[in-house]
Tab-separated table of C-alpha atoms in Angstrom:
chain	number	residue	atom	x	y	z
S	27	UNK	CA	99.736	91.392	128.043
S	28	UNK	CA	99.767	95.042	129.015
S	29	UNK	CA	96.954	97.093	127.471
S	30	UNK	CA	97.226	100.833	126.880
S	31	UNK	CA	94.118	103.030	126.845
S	32	UNK	CA	94.173	106.655	125.716
S	33	UNK	CA	91.593	109.358	126.255
S	34	UNK	CA	90.068	111.127	124.590
S	35	UNK	CA	90.025	109.378	121.211
S	36	UNK	CA	89.691	112.731	119.502
S	37	UNK	CA	89.981	116.311	120.580
S	38	UNK	CA	89.222	119.657	118.966
S	39	UNK	CA	91.261	122.646	120.070
S	40	UNK	CA	92.412	126.055	118.894
S	41	UNK	CA	95.847	127.480	118.285
S	42	UNK	CA	97.205	128.698	121.615
S	43	UNK	CA	95.158	126.268	123.716
S	44	UNK	CA	96.655	124.051	126.398
S	45	UNK	CA	95.870	120.420	125.678
S	46	UNK	CA	96.233	117.281	127.775
S	47	UNK	CA	96.027	113.687	126.561
S	48	UNK	CA	95.815	110.798	128.993
S	49	UNK	CA	97.187	107.258	128.743
S	50	UNK	CA	96.432	104.487	131.192
S	51	UNK	CA	98.229	101.135	131.450
S	52	UNK	CA	96.458	97.955	132.551
S	53	UNK	CA	99.215	97.349	135.104
S	54	UNK	CA	102.078	99.347	136.545
S	55	UNK	CA	104.776	100.170	134.016
S	56	UNK	CA	106.849	102.486	136.236
S	57	UNK	CA	108.075	105.212	133.849
S	58	UNK	CA	108.394	102.971	130.792
S	59	UNK	CA	106.140	105.073	128.593
S	60	UNK	CA	106.796	106.691	125.223
S	61	UNK	CA	104.719	109.207	123.252
S	62	UNK	CA	104.683	109.482	119.452
S	63	UNK	CA	103.236	112.007	117.039
S	64	UNK	CA	102.008	111.058	113.586
S	65	UNK	CA	100.928	113.541	110.938
S	66	UNK	CA	98.869	112.478	107.906
S	67	UNK	CA	100.971	110.673	105.320
S	68	UNK	CA	104.066	110.768	107.517
S	69	UNK	CA	105.912	108.296	109.690
S	70	UNK	CA	105.459	108.432	113.451
S	71	UNK	CA	107.945	110.494	115.431
S	72	UNK	CA	109.193	109.811	118.945
S	73	UNK	CA	108.327	112.813	121.128
S	74	UNK	CA	108.824	111.739	124.717
S	75	UNK	CA	110.487	108.727	126.316
S	76	UNK	CA	110.720	107.464	129.880
S	77	UNK	CA	107.402	109.246	130.552
S	78	UNK	CA	108.848	112.765	130.775
S	79	UNK	CA	112.081	113.109	128.749
S	80	UNK	CA	111.891	115.132	125.556
S	81	UNK	CA	113.454	113.607	122.446
S	82	UNK	CA	116.088	115.796	120.858
S	83	UNK	CA	114.593	118.554	118.722
S	84	UNK	CA	111.087	118.378	120.209
S	85	UNK	CA	109.744	121.816	121.194
S	86	UNK	CA	109.562	122.633	124.903
S	87	UNK	CA	105.805	123.203	124.709
S	88	UNK	CA	105.509	119.400	124.826
S	89	UNK	CA	105.782	117.732	128.205
S	90	UNK	CA	105.008	114.353	129.704
S	91	UNK	CA	104.301	113.218	133.224
S	92	UNK	CA	103.134	110.257	135.241
S	93	UNK	CA	104.309	106.900	136.517
S	94	UNK	CA	102.772	103.588	137.418
S	95	UNK	CA	99.548	103.346	135.427
S	96	UNK	CA	98.564	106.931	134.623
S	97	UNK	CA	100.357	109.261	132.240
S	98	UNK	CA	99.715	112.559	130.493
S	99	UNK	CA	101.030	114.363	127.435
S	100	UNK	CA	100.574	118.126	127.595
S	101	UNK	CA	101.009	120.718	124.876
S	102	UNK	CA	101.215	124.061	126.601
S	103	UNK	CA	100.278	126.302	123.663
S	104	UNK	CA	99.063	124.577	120.517
S	105	UNK	CA	100.746	125.512	117.279
S	106	UNK	CA	99.358	124.808	113.790
S	107	UNK	CA	101.961	122.085	113.212
S	108	UNK	CA	100.829	120.181	116.326
S	109	UNK	CA	97.565	118.983	114.834
S	110	UNK	CA	98.215	115.284	114.447
S	111	UNK	CA	97.495	111.926	116.060
S	112	UNK	CA	99.312	111.058	119.276
S	113	UNK	CA	100.059	107.569	120.582
S	114	UNK	CA	101.412	106.273	123.852
S	115	UNK	CA	103.482	103.085	123.989
S	116	UNK	CA	104.652	100.974	126.893
S	117	UNK	CA	108.281	99.878	126.988
S	118	UNK	CA	108.044	98.008	130.283
S	119	UNK	CA	107.619	94.491	129.004
S	120	UNK	CA	109.185	92.562	126.160
S	121	UNK	CA	108.522	92.935	123.362
S	122	UNK	CA	108.505	96.699	122.993
S	123	UNK	CA	105.447	97.479	120.962
S	124	UNK	CA	102.012	97.924	122.458
S	125	UNK	CA	100.498	101.269	121.473
S	126	UNK	CA	97.446	103.039	122.763
S	127	UNK	CA	94.614	103.474	120.274
S	128	UNK	CA	95.624	107.042	119.501
S	129	UNK	CA	94.246	110.522	120.098
S	130	UNK	CA	93.433	112.611	117.045
S	131	UNK	CA	93.984	116.305	117.706
S	132	UNK	CA	91.974	118.480	115.330
S	133	UNK	CA	91.634	122.182	114.723
S	134	UNK	CA	88.495	123.707	116.208
T	11	UNK	CA	121.975	110.531	109.626
T	12	UNK	CA	120.271	107.171	109.854
T	13	UNK	CA	117.621	106.591	107.240
T	14	UNK	CA	115.334	103.644	106.805
T	15	UNK	CA	113.827	102.961	103.402
T	16	UNK	CA	111.074	100.377	102.959
T	17	UNK	CA	110.053	98.649	99.758
T	18	UNK	CA	108.078	95.669	98.568
T	19	UNK	CA	104.525	96.799	99.148
T	20	UNK	CA	101.803	96.415	96.568
T	21	UNK	CA	98.450	94.909	95.680
T	22	UNK	CA	98.018	91.212	96.400
T	23	UNK	CA	95.057	88.865	96.418
T	24	UNK	CA	93.817	87.271	99.630
T	25	UNK	CA	95.927	84.237	100.412
T	26	UNK	CA	98.895	85.661	98.574
T	27	UNK	CA	102.378	86.575	99.766
T	28	UNK	CA	104.608	89.629	99.854
T	29	UNK	CA	108.089	90.311	101.173
T	30	UNK	CA	108.804	93.734	102.607
T	31	UNK	CA	112.339	95.057	102.868
T	32	UNK	CA	113.843	97.867	104.916
T	33	UNK	CA	117.357	99.128	104.279
T	34	UNK	CA	119.262	101.142	106.869
T	35	UNK	CA	121.658	103.659	105.339
T	36	UNK	CA	123.348	104.297	108.677
T	37	UNK	CA	126.095	102.390	110.417
T	38	UNK	CA	124.461	101.016	113.546
T	39	UNK	CA	121.986	98.537	112.057
T	40	UNK	CA	123.616	95.420	113.483
T	41	UNK	CA	123.561	96.870	117.006
T	42	UNK	CA	119.839	97.574	117.222
T	43	UNK	CA	116.670	95.593	117.545
T	44	UNK	CA	114.217	96.412	114.772
T	45	UNK	CA	110.474	96.475	114.466
T	46	UNK	CA	107.643	96.424	111.926
T	47	UNK	CA	104.605	98.570	112.749
T	48	UNK	CA	101.516	99.037	110.596
T	49	UNK	CA	98.628	101.447	110.319
T	50	UNK	CA	95.468	100.203	108.645
T	51	UNK	CA	93.134	102.716	106.979
T	52	UNK	CA	91.128	104.554	109.625
T	53	UNK	CA	92.906	102.731	112.438
T	54	UNK	CA	95.762	103.434	114.823
T	55	UNK	CA	99.311	102.163	114.952
T	56	UNK	CA	99.695	98.432	115.504
T	57	UNK	CA	102.957	96.796	116.410
T	58	UNK	CA	103.547	93.749	114.187
T	59	UNK	CA	106.928	92.168	114.959
T	60	UNK	CA	110.333	92.699	116.566
T	61	UNK	CA	113.743	91.105	116.057
T	62	UNK	CA	116.834	91.499	118.232
T	63	UNK	CA	120.304	92.333	116.832
T	64	UNK	CA	121.479	88.770	116.211
T	65	UNK	CA	118.031	87.478	115.198
T	66	UNK	CA	117.939	85.034	118.108
T	67	UNK	CA	114.705	86.544	119.447
T	68	UNK	CA	111.618	87.297	117.398
T	69	UNK	CA	108.211	88.439	118.589
T	70	UNK	CA	104.897	88.789	116.778
T	71	UNK	CA	101.458	90.182	117.437
T	72	UNK	CA	98.994	87.303	117.779
T	73	UNK	CA	97.116	88.177	114.578
T	74	UNK	CA	100.164	87.478	112.360
T	75	UNK	CA	101.756	84.522	114.173
T	76	UNK	CA	102.306	81.620	111.822
T	77	UNK	CA	101.777	83.818	108.755
T	78	UNK	CA	104.486	86.507	108.978
T	79	UNK	CA	108.214	86.040	109.497
T	80	UNK	CA	110.613	88.802	110.478
T	81	UNK	CA	114.271	88.418	109.553
T	82	UNK	CA	117.391	90.475	109.010
T	83	UNK	CA	120.697	90.429	107.156
T	84	UNK	CA	123.190	92.526	109.098
T	85	UNK	CA	125.760	92.326	106.303
T	86	UNK	CA	123.274	94.100	104.048
T	87	UNK	CA	121.856	96.438	106.730
T	88	UNK	CA	118.480	95.013	105.832
T	89	UNK	CA	115.297	94.022	107.641
T	90	UNK	CA	112.590	91.870	106.086
T	91	UNK	CA	108.993	90.872	106.670
T	92	UNK	CA	107.769	87.803	104.802
T	93	UNK	CA	103.989	87.917	104.745
T	94	UNK	CA	102.084	84.784	103.736
T	95	UNK	CA	98.386	83.884	103.729
T	96	UNK	CA	97.510	87.553	103.510
T	97	UNK	CA	94.059	88.723	104.531
T	98	UNK	CA	92.074	91.855	103.816
T	99	UNK	CA	92.694	92.987	107.388
T	100	UNK	CA	96.445	93.057	106.694
T	101	UNK	CA	95.880	96.029	104.391
T	102	UNK	CA	97.937	98.856	105.873
T	103	UNK	CA	100.952	101.071	105.569
T	104	UNK	CA	103.884	99.128	106.994
T	105	UNK	CA	106.730	100.954	108.697
T	106	UNK	CA	110.074	99.659	109.852
T	107	UNK	CA	111.502	101.271	112.958
T	108	UNK	CA	114.749	101.154	114.864
T	109	UNK	CA	114.565	100.311	118.550
T	110	UNK	CA	117.118	102.185	120.595
T	111	UNK	CA	118.080	102.590	124.212
T	112	UNK	CA	116.838	106.127	124.803
T	113	UNK	CA	118.349	106.620	128.255
T	114	UNK	CA	122.050	105.804	128.319
T	115	UNK	CA	122.997	102.727	130.320
T	116	UNK	CA	119.371	101.929	131.047
T	117	UNK	CA	116.636	99.611	129.834
T	118	UNK	CA	114.458	102.422	128.509
T	119	UNK	CA	113.735	101.727	124.840
T	120	UNK	CA	111.993	103.687	122.111
T	121	UNK	CA	111.440	103.559	118.352
T	122	UNK	CA	113.576	106.535	117.427
T	123	UNK	CA	114.032	106.173	113.664
T	124	UNK	CA	111.258	105.257	111.225
T	125	UNK	CA	111.019	104.605	107.524
T	126	UNK	CA	108.544	106.410	105.298
T	127	UNK	CA	106.299	103.356	104.994
T	128	UNK	CA	105.242	100.989	102.226
T	129	UNK	CA	101.609	100.289	101.379
T	130	UNK	CA	100.197	96.776	101.319
T	131	UNK	CA	96.731	96.264	99.873
T	132	UNK	CA	95.083	92.863	100.085
T	133	UNK	CA	92.107	92.701	97.762
T	134	UNK	CA	90.630	90.592	94.996
């Protein structure tokens, strides 16, 4: 089974900061990588698919990059509504499902 | 707009059973694979189970194999999760999610529509 490892597990940042979250797969997954955002008490939301494609309606300050085993999610200028937990997910192997352990983004 | 609405959560004793339901108010339910995902208190998201459009393929995380059963009724636009032999570690918010092809004519998939979640608490 493919394992997904995110770093850091938590992160404190200020409004306006540039933030990068990393996700590493235990084997190559090409570009089969999704990112989700989950706010407290809410359902997860698909942000980025195929490693770098923005889901409809997601602000342009979010971007994704990487291929193979190493991926990043970048928020170029943090906004108050971005403080949430972020998860990566591999979609390379059946079944679609495996998530990283999450990165909690907190206000400094 | 597609909406998924879960129900069936509640408080149950260890060893007990619950059946979760998820109704899709949209019109594409029968065309999509579906998933159950949970988030335990203080933990991250955990994929639980998937089912393909005609229910011929079902997948489960190891920790629920033999105890949980995913099913669907396309005529009712409904997804189910039968949970038996429940344990304290099954306590979580359970979400249903639609699996879609996110890049046209490709094999890139994502969970693009989610329900609001239903809470399952296993405790004596």
